[in-house]
Structure formats: C-alpha cells, structure tokens
mmCIF file of C-alpha atoms in Angstrom:
data_model
loop_
_atom_site.group_PDB
_atom_site.id
_atom_site.type_symbol
_atom_site.label_atom_id
_atom_site.label_comp_id
_atom_site.label_asym_id
_atom_site.label_seq_id
_atom_site.Cartn_x
_atom_site.Cartn_y
_atom_site.Cartn_z
ATOM 1 C CA MET A 1 -12.511 38.432 4.730
ATOM 2 C CA LYS A 2 -10.886 37.514 8.387
ATOM 3 C CA LYS A 3 -14.446 37.455 10.795
ATOM 4 C CA THR A 4 -15.733 34.997 7.717
ATOM 5 C CA LEU A 5 -12.311 32.069 8.756
ATOM 6 C CA GLU A 6 -12.445 32.964 12.131
ATOM 7 C CA LYS A 7 -16.297 32.184 11.498
ATOM 8 C CA LEU A 8 -15.100 28.932 9.600
ATOM 9 C CA SER A 9 -12.660 28.265 11.409
ATOM 10 C CA PRO A 10 -13.972 25.179 13.341
ATOM 11 C CA ILE A 11 -15.043 23.131 10.195
ATOM 12 C CA ILE A 12 -11.387 23.951 8.685
ATOM 13 C CA PHE A 13 -9.978 22.335 12.058
ATOM 14 C CA GLU A 14 -11.738 19.437 11.958
ATOM 15 C CA LEU A 15 -12.086 18.398 7.971
ATOM 16 C CA PHE A 16 -8.603 18.871 8.975
ATOM 17 C CA GLU A 17 -8.731 16.171 11.924
ATOM 18 C CA HIS A 18 -9.987 13.804 9.455
ATOM 19 C CA LEU A 19 -7.751 14.025 6.942
ATOM 20 C CA HIS A 20 -4.871 13.727 8.629
ATOM 21 C CA GLN A 21 -6.128 10.782 10.923
ATOM 22 C CA ASN A 22 -7.424 9.027 7.743
ATOM 23 C CA PRO A 23 -4.487 8.972 5.263
ATOM 24 C CA GLU A 24 -4.042 6.361 3.141
ATOM 25 C CA VAL A 25 -0.910 5.934 0.160
ATOM 26 C CA SER A 26 -0.476 6.978 -3.654
ATOM 27 C CA TRP A 27 -3.419 5.519 -5.528
ATOM 28 C CA LYS A 28 -5.047 4.698 -2.829
ATOM 29 C CA GLU A 29 -6.332 7.311 -1.869
ATOM 30 C CA VAL A 30 -10.700 6.313 -1.840
ATOM 31 C CA ASN A 31 -11.393 7.287 1.077
ATOM 32 C CA THR A 32 -10.333 10.323 0.625
ATOM 33 C CA THR A 33 -11.365 10.591 -2.745
ATOM 34 C CA SER A 34 -15.190 9.794 -1.691
ATOM 35 C CA PHE A 35 -14.939 11.852 1.015
ATOM 36 C CA ILE A 36 -13.915 15.073 -0.843
ATOM 37 C CA ALA A 37 -16.158 14.304 -3.247
ATOM 38 C CA ASN A 38 -18.996 14.134 -0.913
ATOM 39 C CA PHE A 39 -17.747 17.425 1.036
ATOM 40 C CA LEU A 40 -18.155 19.068 -2.711
ATOM 41 C CA LYS A 41 -20.965 18.314 -4.002
ATOM 42 C CA SER A 42 -22.087 19.374 -0.348
ATOM 43 C CA ASN A 43 -21.188 22.742 -1.176
ATOM 44 C CA GLY A 44 -22.215 23.597 -4.908
ATOM 45 C CA CYS A 45 -19.670 22.205 -6.493
ATOM 46 C CA GLU A 46 -19.948 19.836 -10.331
ATOM 47 C CA VAL A 47 -17.925 16.785 -9.592
ATOM 48 C CA ARG A 48 -16.220 14.472 -11.538
ATOM 49 C CA THR A 49 -14.313 11.523 -10.897
ATOM 50 C CA PHE A 50 -12.558 8.250 -12.271
ATOM 51 C CA PRO A 51 -13.931 5.431 -12.571
ATOM 52 C CA ASP A 52 -9.651 4.124 -13.425
ATOM 53 C CA HIS A 53 -8.416 5.592 -10.830
ATOM 54 C CA THR A 54 -8.256 8.585 -7.253
ATOM 55 C CA GLY A 55 -8.716 11.864 -7.529
ATOM 56 C CA VAL A 56 -11.487 13.933 -7.707
ATOM 57 C CA ILE A 57 -12.166 17.631 -8.888
ATOM 58 C CA GLY A 58 -14.485 20.370 -7.789
ATOM 59 C CA GLU A 59 -15.894 22.989 -10.844
ATOM 60 C CA LEU A 60 -17.345 26.500 -9.296
ATOM 61 C CA GLY A 61 -19.376 29.457 -11.396
ATOM 62 C CA ASN A 62 -19.034 30.357 -15.193
ATOM 63 C CA GLY A 63 -17.151 32.613 -17.482
ATOM 64 C CA PRO A 64 -14.889 32.535 -19.617
ATOM 65 C CA LEU A 65 -11.727 32.699 -17.711
ATOM 66 C CA THR A 66 -11.062 29.649 -15.069
ATOM 67 C CA VAL A 67 -9.200 29.398 -11.914
ATOM 68 C CA GLY A 68 -7.187 26.353 -10.764
ATOM 69 C CA VAL A 69 -6.022 25.866 -7.809
ATOM 70 C CA ARG A 70 -4.498 21.797 -6.707
ATOM 71 C CA ALA A 71 -4.172 20.182 -3.742
ATOM 72 C CA ASP A 72 -2.448 16.453 -3.793
ATOM 73 C CA MET A 73 -4.021 13.398 -1.778
ATOM 74 C CA ASP A 74 -1.530 10.251 -0.997
ATOM 75 C CA SER A 75 0.748 10.238 2.233
ATOM 76 C CA LEU A 76 3.350 8.363 2.211
ATOM 77 C CA TRP A 77 4.811 4.873 3.588
ATOM 78 C CA GLN A 78 6.674 4.696 6.516
ATOM 79 C CA GLU A 79 7.536 3.795 9.558
ATOM 80 C CA VAL A 80 6.668 5.599 13.076
ATOM 81 C CA ASN A 81 6.697 4.381 16.606
ATOM 82 C CA GLY A 82 8.098 1.461 15.443
ATOM 83 C CA ARG A 83 5.068 -0.027 12.547
ATOM 84 C CA PHE A 84 4.757 1.337 8.822
ATOM 85 C CA GLN A 85 1.851 2.722 8.602
ATOM 86 C CA ALA A 86 0.629 5.696 6.147
ATOM 87 C CA ASN A 87 1.644 8.825 7.504
ATOM 88 C CA HIS A 88 0.683 12.516 6.035
ATOM 89 C CA SER A 89 4.497 13.793 7.201
ATOM 90 C CA CYS A 90 4.196 15.999 3.395
ATOM 91 C CA GLY A 91 1.493 17.120 4.420
ATOM 92 C CA HIS A 92 -1.405 16.782 1.781
ATOM 93 C CA ASP A 93 -3.160 16.281 4.300
ATOM 94 C CA ALA A 94 -2.677 20.628 4.721
ATOM 95 C CA HIS A 95 -3.196 21.471 0.898
ATOM 96 C CA MET A 96 -6.556 19.547 1.172
ATOM 97 C CA THR A 97 -7.724 21.449 3.734
ATOM 98 C CA MET A 98 -6.421 24.855 2.253
ATOM 99 C CA VAL A 99 -8.678 23.874 -1.212
ATOM 100 C CA LEU A 100 -11.829 22.583 0.902
ATOM 101 C CA GLY A 101 -11.433 26.074 3.503
ATOM 102 C CA THR A 102 -10.852 28.140 -0.222
ATOM 103 C CA LEU A 103 -14.128 26.887 -0.915
ATOM 104 C CA LEU A 104 -15.797 27.354 2.227
ATOM 105 C CA LEU A 105 -14.553 31.192 2.341
ATOM 106 C CA LEU A 106 -16.440 31.653 -1.176
ATOM 107 C CA LYS A 107 -19.280 30.204 -0.500
ATOM 108 C CA GLU A 108 -20.009 32.073 2.696
ATOM 109 C CA MET A 109 -18.893 35.183 0.928
ATOM 110 C CA GLN A 110 -21.364 34.580 -1.107
ATOM 111 C CA LEU A 111 -19.946 36.035 -4.652
ATOM 112 C CA GLU A 112 -20.570 35.360 -7.661
ATOM 113 C CA LEU A 113 -17.739 34.355 -9.236
ATOM 114 C CA PRO A 114 -16.235 35.809 -12.855
ATOM 115 C CA GLY A 115 -15.416 32.552 -13.894
ATOM 116 C CA ARG A 116 -15.056 29.924 -13.344
ATOM 117 C CA LEU A 117 -12.823 27.847 -10.329
ATOM 118 C CA LYS A 118 -12.234 24.223 -10.160
ATOM 119 C CA LEU A 119 -10.630 22.352 -7.639
ATOM 120 C CA ILE A 120 -7.606 20.055 -8.770
ATOM 121 C CA PHE A 121 -7.644 16.412 -5.260
ATOM 122 C CA GLN A 122 -4.665 15.595 -7.815
ATOM 123 C CA PRO A 123 -3.362 11.687 -6.135
ATOM 124 C CA ALA A 124 -0.264 10.141 -6.350
ATOM 125 C CA GLU A 125 2.215 12.772 -6.496
ATOM 126 C CA GLU A 126 5.106 11.436 -3.846
ATOM 127 C CA VAL A 127 5.276 8.771 -7.295
ATOM 128 C CA GLY A 128 5.437 11.814 -9.163
ATOM 129 C CA ASP A 129 3.371 10.464 -12.030
ATOM 130 C CA GLY A 130 -0.708 11.572 -9.617
ATOM 131 C CA ALA A 131 -0.083 15.270 -12.630
ATOM 132 C CA LEU A 132 0.819 13.201 -15.463
ATOM 133 C CA LYS A 133 -2.381 11.271 -15.501
ATOM 134 C CA MET A 134 -4.869 14.218 -15.183
ATOM 135 C CA ILE A 135 -3.118 15.815 -17.734
ATOM 136 C CA GLU A 136 -4.084 12.839 -19.436
ATOM 137 C CA LYS A 137 -7.916 12.976 -18.519
ATOM 138 C CA GLN A 138 -7.516 16.618 -20.108
ATOM 139 C CA VAL A 139 -8.300 18.630 -16.472
ATOM 140 C CA ILE A 140 -5.698 21.679 -17.405
ATOM 141 C CA ASP A 141 -7.361 21.849 -20.941
ATOM 142 C CA ASP A 142 -9.253 24.739 -20.429
ATOM 143 C CA ILE A 143 -7.163 26.797 -17.335
ATOM 144 C CA ASP A 144 -6.110 30.097 -17.554
ATOM 145 C CA PHE A 145 -4.384 30.244 -14.033
ATOM 146 C CA LEU A 146 -3.243 27.567 -11.731
ATOM 147 C CA TYR A 147 -2.576 28.455 -8.074
ATOM 148 C CA GLY A 148 -0.665 24.999 -6.349
ATOM 149 C CA VAL A 149 -0.319 24.804 -1.926
ATOM 150 C CA HIS A 150 2.883 23.721 -0.508
ATOM 151 C CA LEU A 151 3.507 23.894 3.966
ATOM 152 C CA ARG A 152 7.538 24.880 3.939
ATOM 153 C CA PRO A 153 10.097 23.865 6.884
ATOM 154 C CA ILE A 154 10.961 26.168 9.717
ATOM 155 C CA GLN A 155 14.532 26.116 7.862
ATOM 156 C CA GLU A 156 12.716 27.786 4.802
ATOM 157 C CA LEU A 157 10.137 29.721 6.203
ATOM 158 C CA THR A 158 8.571 30.742 9.430
ATOM 159 C CA MET A 159 4.969 31.420 10.777
ATOM 160 C CA GLY A 160 4.056 34.549 10.262
ATOM 161 C CA THR A 161 5.244 34.545 6.623
ATOM 162 C CA ALA A 162 4.979 33.349 3.419
ATOM 163 C CA SER A 163 6.297 32.991 -0.569
ATOM 164 C CA PRO A 164 4.583 33.607 -4.029
ATOM 165 C CA GLY A 165 6.883 30.809 -5.739
ATOM 166 C CA ILE A 166 8.573 27.552 -5.030
ATOM 167 C CA ILE A 167 11.755 26.814 -7.448
ATOM 168 C CA HIS A 168 10.922 23.252 -7.077
ATOM 169 C CA GLY A 169 14.109 21.512 -8.753
ATOM 170 C CA ALA A 170 14.515 18.357 -11.375
ATOM 171 C CA ALA A 171 14.475 14.482 -10.204
ATOM 172 C CA GLU A 172 14.346 11.057 -11.919
ATOM 173 C CA THR A 173 15.185 8.349 -10.718
ATOM 174 C CA VAL A 174 17.198 5.354 -12.378
ATOM 175 C CA SER A 175 16.844 1.629 -11.128
ATOM 176 C CA ALA A 176 19.148 -1.216 -12.642
ATOM 177 C CA LYS A 177 20.096 -4.402 -13.060
ATOM 178 C CA ILE A 178 24.030 -5.992 -12.911
ATOM 179 C CA ILE A 179 22.921 -9.828 -14.256
ATOM 180 C CA GLY A 180 25.215 -12.403 -14.251
ATOM 181 C CA PHE A 181 26.088 -15.218 -12.546
ATOM 182 C CA ASP A 182 27.066 -16.246 -8.580
ATOM 183 C CA ALA A 183 31.489 -17.537 -7.718
ATOM 184 C CA HIS A 184 31.829 -19.731 -5.250
ATOM 185 C CA GLY A 185 34.075 -16.709 -2.672
ATOM 186 C CA ALA A 186 37.558 -19.690 -3.385
ATOM 187 C CA ARG A 187 36.652 -19.099 -6.586
ATOM 188 C CA PRO A 188 36.883 -15.042 -7.599
ATOM 189 C CA ASP A 189 38.097 -15.685 -11.237
ATOM 190 C CA LEU A 190 35.170 -18.226 -12.208
ATOM 191 C CA GLY A 191 32.410 -14.209 -11.985
ATOM 192 C CA VAL A 192 32.074 -11.174 -12.004
ATOM 193 C CA ASN A 193 31.300 -9.241 -8.248
ATOM 194 C CA ALA A 194 28.636 -7.511 -8.477
ATOM 195 C CA ILE A 195 29.814 -5.432 -5.308
ATOM 196 C CA GLU A 196 32.960 -4.280 -7.173
ATOM 197 C CA VAL A 197 31.171 -2.892 -9.815
ATOM 198 C CA ILE A 198 28.698 -0.681 -7.950
ATOM 199 C CA SER A 199 31.733 -0.289 -6.257
ATOM 200 C CA ALA A 200 33.038 1.097 -9.035
ATOM 201 C CA ILE A 201 29.702 2.775 -10.726
ATOM 202 C CA VAL A 202 30.239 5.433 -7.358
ATOM 203 C CA GLU A 203 32.941 6.173 -7.712
ATOM 204 C CA GLN A 204 32.702 7.308 -10.810
ATOM 205 C CA LEU A 205 29.492 8.948 -10.168
ATOM 206 C CA LYS A 206 31.323 10.844 -7.680
ATOM 207 C CA GLY A 207 33.576 12.422 -10.622
ATOM 208 C CA ILE A 208 30.174 13.933 -13.255
ATOM 209 C CA ARG A 209 31.722 17.485 -13.170
ATOM 210 C CA LEU A 210 28.742 19.995 -14.317
ATOM 211 C CA ASN A 211 28.709 23.769 -14.920
ATOM 212 C CA PRO A 212 30.314 24.441 -11.124
ATOM 213 C CA PHE A 213 26.617 27.426 -11.246
ATOM 214 C CA ASP A 214 24.466 25.006 -11.591
ATOM 215 C CA SER A 215 22.945 22.688 -8.515
ATOM 216 C CA PHE A 216 23.261 19.070 -9.480
ATOM 217 C CA SER A 217 23.412 15.446 -7.591
ATOM 218 C CA VAL A 218 23.208 11.582 -8.197
ATOM 219 C CA LYS A 219 24.074 8.747 -5.292
ATOM 220 C CA MET A 220 23.476 5.134 -4.748
ATOM 221 C CA THR A 221 19.898 5.779 -2.898
ATOM 222 C CA GLN A 222 19.565 1.438 -2.857
ATOM 223 C CA VAL A 223 21.582 -1.868 -3.331
ATOM 224 C CA SER A 224 20.595 -5.065 -3.319
ATOM 225 C CA ALA A 225 23.256 -8.072 -3.151
ATOM 226 C CA GLY A 226 24.305 -11.039 -2.218
ATOM 227 C CA GLY A 227 21.794 -13.963 0.021
ATOM 228 C CA ASP A 228 22.743 -15.569 3.063
ATOM 229 C CA ASN A 229 25.420 -17.662 2.269
ATOM 230 C CA THR A 230 28.215 -15.970 2.759
ATOM 231 C CA ASN A 231 30.380 -18.461 0.567
ATOM 232 C CA VAL A 232 28.972 -16.855 -2.484
ATOM 233 C CA ILE A 233 30.081 -14.668 -4.698
ATOM 234 C CA PRO A 234 26.918 -12.350 -5.856
ATOM 235 C CA GLY A 235 27.348 -12.020 -9.855
ATOM 236 C CA SER A 236 23.940 -9.828 -10.012
ATOM 237 C CA ALA A 237 22.422 -6.759 -7.782
ATOM 238 C CA GLN A 238 19.695 -3.774 -8.056
ATOM 239 C CA PHE A 239 20.221 -0.376 -6.986
ATOM 240 C CA HIS A 240 18.240 2.236 -7.478
ATOM 241 C CA LEU A 241 20.233 6.531 -8.159
ATOM 242 C CA ASP A 242 18.177 9.677 -7.255
ATOM 243 C CA LEU A 243 19.265 12.271 -9.500
ATOM 244 C CA ARG A 244 18.576 15.962 -9.136
ATOM 245 C CA ALA A 245 19.805 18.833 -10.556
ATOM 246 C CA GLN A 246 18.358 22.938 -10.259
ATOM 247 C CA LYS A 247 16.597 23.290 -14.216
ATOM 248 C CA ASN A 248 15.525 20.455 -16.584
ATOM 249 C CA GLU A 249 18.354 22.077 -19.103
ATOM 250 C CA THR A 250 20.837 20.403 -15.785
ATOM 251 C CA MET A 251 18.704 17.291 -15.589
ATOM 252 C CA ASP A 252 19.352 16.512 -18.691
ATOM 253 C CA ARG A 253 23.279 16.906 -18.377
ATOM 254 C CA LEU A 254 23.349 14.849 -15.753
ATOM 255 C CA VAL A 255 20.692 12.553 -17.115
ATOM 256 C CA GLN A 256 23.557 11.814 -20.126
ATOM 257 C CA LYS A 257 26.674 11.519 -18.188
ATOM 258 C CA VAL A 258 25.010 8.546 -15.733
ATOM 259 C CA ASP A 259 23.958 7.253 -18.896
ATOM 260 C CA HIS A 260 27.318 6.691 -20.078
ATOM 261 C CA ILE A 261 28.720 5.683 -16.704
ATOM 262 C CA LEU A 262 26.599 2.340 -16.206
ATOM 263 C CA GLN A 263 27.647 1.618 -20.170
ATOM 264 C CA GLN A 264 30.809 2.098 -20.098
ATOM 265 C CA VAL A 265 31.273 0.094 -16.088
ATOM 266 C CA ALA A 266 29.208 -2.881 -18.164
ATOM 267 C CA SER A 267 31.681 -2.979 -20.798
ATOM 268 C CA LEU A 268 34.798 -2.190 -18.137
ATOM 269 C CA PHE A 269 33.791 -5.400 -15.587
ATOM 270 C CA GLU A 270 31.868 -7.725 -19.584
ATOM 271 C CA VAL A 271 28.395 -7.578 -17.716
ATOM 272 C CA LYS A 272 25.065 -6.946 -18.470
ATOM 273 C CA ILE A 273 23.937 -3.414 -16.893
ATOM 274 C CA GLU A 274 19.512 -3.011 -17.932
ATOM 275 C CA PHE A 275 18.339 -0.119 -16.348
ATOM 276 C CA GLU A 276 15.375 2.439 -17.126
ATOM 277 C CA HIS A 277 14.699 6.210 -15.692
ATOM 278 C CA LYS A 278 11.513 6.610 -13.791
ATOM 279 C CA GLU A 279 9.734 8.933 -11.178
ATOM 280 C CA LYS A 280 11.171 11.768 -13.368
ATOM 281 C CA VAL A 281 9.814 15.396 -11.961
ATOM 282 C CA TYR A 282 10.825 18.758 -13.831
ATOM 283 C CA ALA A 283 12.142 21.358 -12.342
ATOM 284 C CA ALA A 284 9.839 24.541 -11.708
ATOM 285 C CA VAL A 285 8.400 27.451 -14.218
ATOM 286 C CA VAL A 286 6.491 29.734 -12.126
ATOM 287 C CA ASN A 287 4.720 32.636 -14.358
ATOM 288 C CA PRO A 288 5.610 36.321 -12.980
ATOM 289 C CA LYS A 289 1.971 37.574 -13.508
ATOM 290 C CA ALA A 290 0.671 34.700 -11.605
ATOM 291 C CA GLN A 291 3.201 35.552 -9.021
ATOM 292 C CA LYS A 292 2.670 38.297 -8.839
ATOM 293 C CA ILE A 293 -0.733 38.541 -8.346
ATOM 294 C CA MET A 294 -0.292 35.683 -5.528
ATOM 295 C CA ALA A 295 2.229 38.132 -3.823
ATOM 296 C CA LYS A 296 -0.191 40.626 -3.478
ATOM 297 C CA ALA A 297 -2.406 38.409 -2.194
ATOM 298 C CA ILE A 298 -0.029 37.456 0.601
ATOM 299 C CA ALA A 299 0.465 40.995 1.414
ATOM 300 C CA GLU A 300 -3.092 41.385 2.464
ATOM 301 C CA VAL A 301 -2.553 38.932 4.754
ATOM 302 C CA ILE A 302 0.317 39.105 6.286
ATOM 303 C CA GLY A 303 1.783 42.433 5.466
ATOM 304 C CA ALA A 304 4.578 43.076 2.841
ATOM 305 C CA GLU A 305 7.544 42.536 4.735
ATOM 306 C CA ASN A 306 6.213 38.820 4.872
ATOM 307 C CA VAL A 307 6.527 38.079 1.554
ATOM 308 C CA MET A 308 9.371 36.499 0.885
ATOM 309 C CA PRO A 309 11.489 36.028 -1.913
ATOM 310 C CA ALA A 310 11.116 32.266 -3.592
ATOM 311 C CA VAL A 311 11.602 29.722 -1.825
ATOM 312 C CA ILE A 312 14.807 28.234 -4.158
ATOM 313 C CA THR A 313 15.014 24.182 -3.198
ATOM 314 C CA PRO A 314 16.112 20.881 -5.231
ATOM 315 C CA GLY A 315 13.104 19.291 -3.394
ATOM 316 C CA ALA A 316 10.945 18.390 -6.163
ATOM 317 C CA GLU A 317 7.441 17.867 -6.561
ATOM 318 C CA ASP A 318 4.840 17.040 -9.897
ATOM 319 C CA PHE A 319 3.324 19.922 -9.868
ATOM 320 C CA HIS A 320 5.705 20.942 -12.582
ATOM 321 C CA PHE A 321 4.698 18.798 -15.109
ATOM 322 C CA TYR A 322 1.485 20.671 -15.277
ATOM 323 C CA THR A 323 3.725 23.496 -17.098
ATOM 324 C CA LYS A 324 5.681 21.754 -18.780
ATOM 325 C CA GLU A 325 3.684 19.769 -20.784
ATOM 326 C CA ARG A 326 0.956 22.539 -20.658
ATOM 327 C CA PRO A 327 2.933 25.754 -21.656
ATOM 328 C CA HIS A 328 -0.603 28.305 -21.551
ATOM 329 C CA LEU A 329 -1.149 27.404 -18.315
ATOM 330 C CA LYS A 330 -0.272 30.802 -16.024
ATOM 331 C CA ALA A 331 0.998 28.672 -12.603
ATOM 332 C CA ALA A 332 2.677 29.798 -8.916
ATOM 333 C CA MET A 333 2.593 27.714 -5.879
ATOM 334 C CA LEU A 334 2.444 29.060 -2.838
ATOM 335 C CA GLY A 335 4.973 28.797 -0.354
ATOM 336 C CA LEU A 336 3.740 28.580 2.919
ATOM 337 C CA GLY A 337 5.531 29.348 6.304
ATOM 338 C CA CYS A 338 3.661 27.151 9.693
ATOM 339 C CA ASP A 339 6.933 26.974 12.193
ATOM 340 C CA LEU A 340 7.376 23.362 9.967
ATOM 341 C CA ALA A 341 9.583 20.539 11.912
ATOM 342 C CA PRO A 342 11.765 19.285 12.237
ATOM 343 C CA GLY A 343 11.039 18.747 8.762
ATOM 344 C CA LEU A 344 9.259 18.027 5.671
ATOM 345 C CA HIS A 345 8.642 13.871 4.986
ATOM 346 C CA HIS A 346 10.029 12.888 8.789
ATOM 347 C CA PRO A 347 7.484 10.703 10.917
ATOM 348 C CA TYR A 348 6.516 12.643 13.049
ATOM 349 C CA MET A 349 6.059 16.033 11.601
ATOM 350 C CA SER A 350 4.433 18.284 13.398
ATOM 351 C CA PHE A 351 3.367 21.943 12.671
ATOM 352 C CA ASN A 352 1.262 25.231 13.624
ATOM 353 C CA ARG A 353 -2.060 24.780 12.331
ATOM 354 C CA ASP A 354 -3.581 28.384 13.261
ATOM 355 C CA ALA A 355 -0.926 29.008 9.348
ATOM 356 C CA LEU A 356 -3.664 27.009 7.685
ATOM 357 C CA LEU A 357 -6.192 30.176 8.260
ATOM 358 C CA ASN A 358 -2.970 32.611 6.478
ATOM 359 C CA GLY A 359 -3.093 29.821 3.363
ATOM 360 C CA ILE A 360 -6.912 29.510 2.809
ATOM 361 C CA GLU A 361 -7.333 33.630 2.956
ATOM 362 C CA ILE A 362 -3.907 33.896 0.516
ATOM 363 C CA LEU A 363 -5.704 31.409 -1.588
ATOM 364 C CA THR A 364 -8.793 32.968 -1.889
ATOM 365 C CA ARG A 365 -7.549 36.490 -2.089
ATOM 366 C CA THR A 366 -5.442 34.762 -5.921
ATOM 367 C CA VAL A 367 -7.983 33.540 -7.062
ATOM 368 C CA LEU A 368 -10.478 36.685 -6.439
ATOM 369 C CA ALA A 369 -7.698 38.720 -7.532
ATOM 370 C CA THR A 370 -7.004 36.633 -10.687
ATOM 371 C CA PHE A 371 -10.288 36.855 -12.239
ATOM 372 C CA LYS A 372 -10.380 41.050 -11.179
ATOM 373 C CA GLN A 373 -7.126 41.349 -13.093
ATOM 374 C CA ASN A 374 -8.822 39.795 -16.255
#
C-alpha cells in the first residue's frame, strides 16, 4: 500500500495545493463543491450535490454495510499579511485531500469493496451548522460506521504519531442585547449605563461554580457599546459569550447558570436583556469498536508505539452532531500528528505535508478493516 501511495503522492500534493490556494468561507464553498464533485465523478463515484447549499457526497461500491468518511470544506475569514481574506488555517484543505486521497488509493489498488463507501464533504463546520444540514438531508441515515480526521497542533501530537479519537468539548455562543436609552454624561441618574450592566455580567460569570472535575469555561468575547460622543452614557449594547464544557451534561448546567445570571442582572438594573443561544456543538462520543479499528490501522501504518491515547481538547467540532442526532452511528475521529504550528486558527499555521500520506493510509486501512470485520 505504501508503494502505491508513493506513486500517487504527486497527485495528492497537487490536490492539496489547489484546495489550499482556493479557500472559501462557510456556506460559500461553491467552487470547492464543483471541484470535488468533478473529481469524484472522474474517479468512478456516484455524486450527489444539493440545490440549496454547498457540499457534495461521493459513493462507491455496494453491500449491506455502509462506511462513511467525512471531511469539512470551509475556511476561516481572517487577517493575513494586513488584509482580510479566506484562509485555510484549520486544516480543512488537508482533511479534504486525505479523503480524496483515500478514494485514489482504493481505486489504484483495484479492490472490490464488500460494502458501500460514502465520502462526505461537509460545508460550514466553522459556523457549527454544516453537519446539521447533512443530517437534515438524511446523508448519514444509512451509514453504519463514520470516520473523520483532524490535524492536531504540535502541543498535542507530533509528526509520526496519531490518535484514534479526539475528545472535543461542547461549545455554544450566546448573542445578547441590552436595550435601553442613552443619557447625558452629566445626568447618569436619567438612564442605565449599559457598560456597567456588562461589567456586572462579567463579574457574575466569574462566580459560576460547577463540579471541579468537569472542565468548563465561559467568557465575554465581543462587546459593542456607545458611539462617537464621549459625553453620552450608552443605554444599549451588544455582546457575545463563549461557553465551553468537556461534557454535554456539564454544558447543560452551564447554560442554566448563564441564563439565570443574565435574567437576574436584567432585573437588578431594571433593564431589558434579550439573548439567544447560537452555534451549539456537542461534546464527542467515541465508539469503542470504531476506535479499536482505527487504532489498529494507525499501528500498521506508523507503528504501535506511535498510537497515542485519545486527544482531549476544549476545542469543538460539529462532527459530533452526527452521533448526537443519530445514536446508531459508530464513529471515531483520527487525530493526526503533523508538527502543526503555531496553532490551529493561527493565520500563518503550517504543518508537515508528508503527514497527508500517513493520514490517507490510516483512513484507507480503517475503511478496509471496517468492511472485513463485519
């Protein structure tokens, strides 16, 4: 398999370079969808696209068991070299390349699959609702095993190592508005200072107490209040909160605490606070059987000594909507060591591209082993 992969490596690195140089943000992955759809068709897949949104599905083979491999497609919008642009700093270009590389490797090996392989190229992971759209379109209803992949920063995994599971945490955003009237700086008694309301919220959030054995955090990440005139006390403001928890149950309790604080502060200051919860993603649920299959594949590719324990990270992934909404799924996500630095979402993130070949071989062996054991 390694020799076949080496033969394919020029095509694989060319694929990566194309995807890397043509990033598109969430729900606007139009050209990426077209490129991947054409590639899948030219390599023997049945292809499904969607009339109302981006994303593409490729299917290959027949049989009673269906194995899915999912890659996210979207990039971030961030400042790079002094200007804002779409930028693949989370590794989605690598993820797409590895799934396409898995298809190429299987095709080159001329294997007849004993089941159905479904390649899922999912939009809008960065905004947390791409997986929900795939679920809505019943993309995963017939899948038995589902695998994903994510590059890991050097602080978690180094080049030549990999993990058969990524334990992402749950995450949620609260978008809120304080609704009131401005007052003159000389007459603070005639209004409520929205900045003081925000300060009270921040102080109360610091006092949240949950089980100390359960990791969680909540912090204000965006604030907008006041205008150009510095002698006006702002009565209105907008703010966002970022909530994180390692367990879904902990997130549920954290949400209750945050909602209570917002309601009580509103009552204390006699001001209206409107808020809603957005961009909710669930914590990981890794299936032991899928994890075991992937761990064996990693050992075959890079050695048993380089199979690392499941990576526990406060980061979030909408991949875990699939197992939350479809509990029948046996799922695991490959954490791939690649000397990624300085970190995920850093505008100048880079990694050792040779790791792509490790990832492709691990995913391919995982798929084949999944078919064989059933």
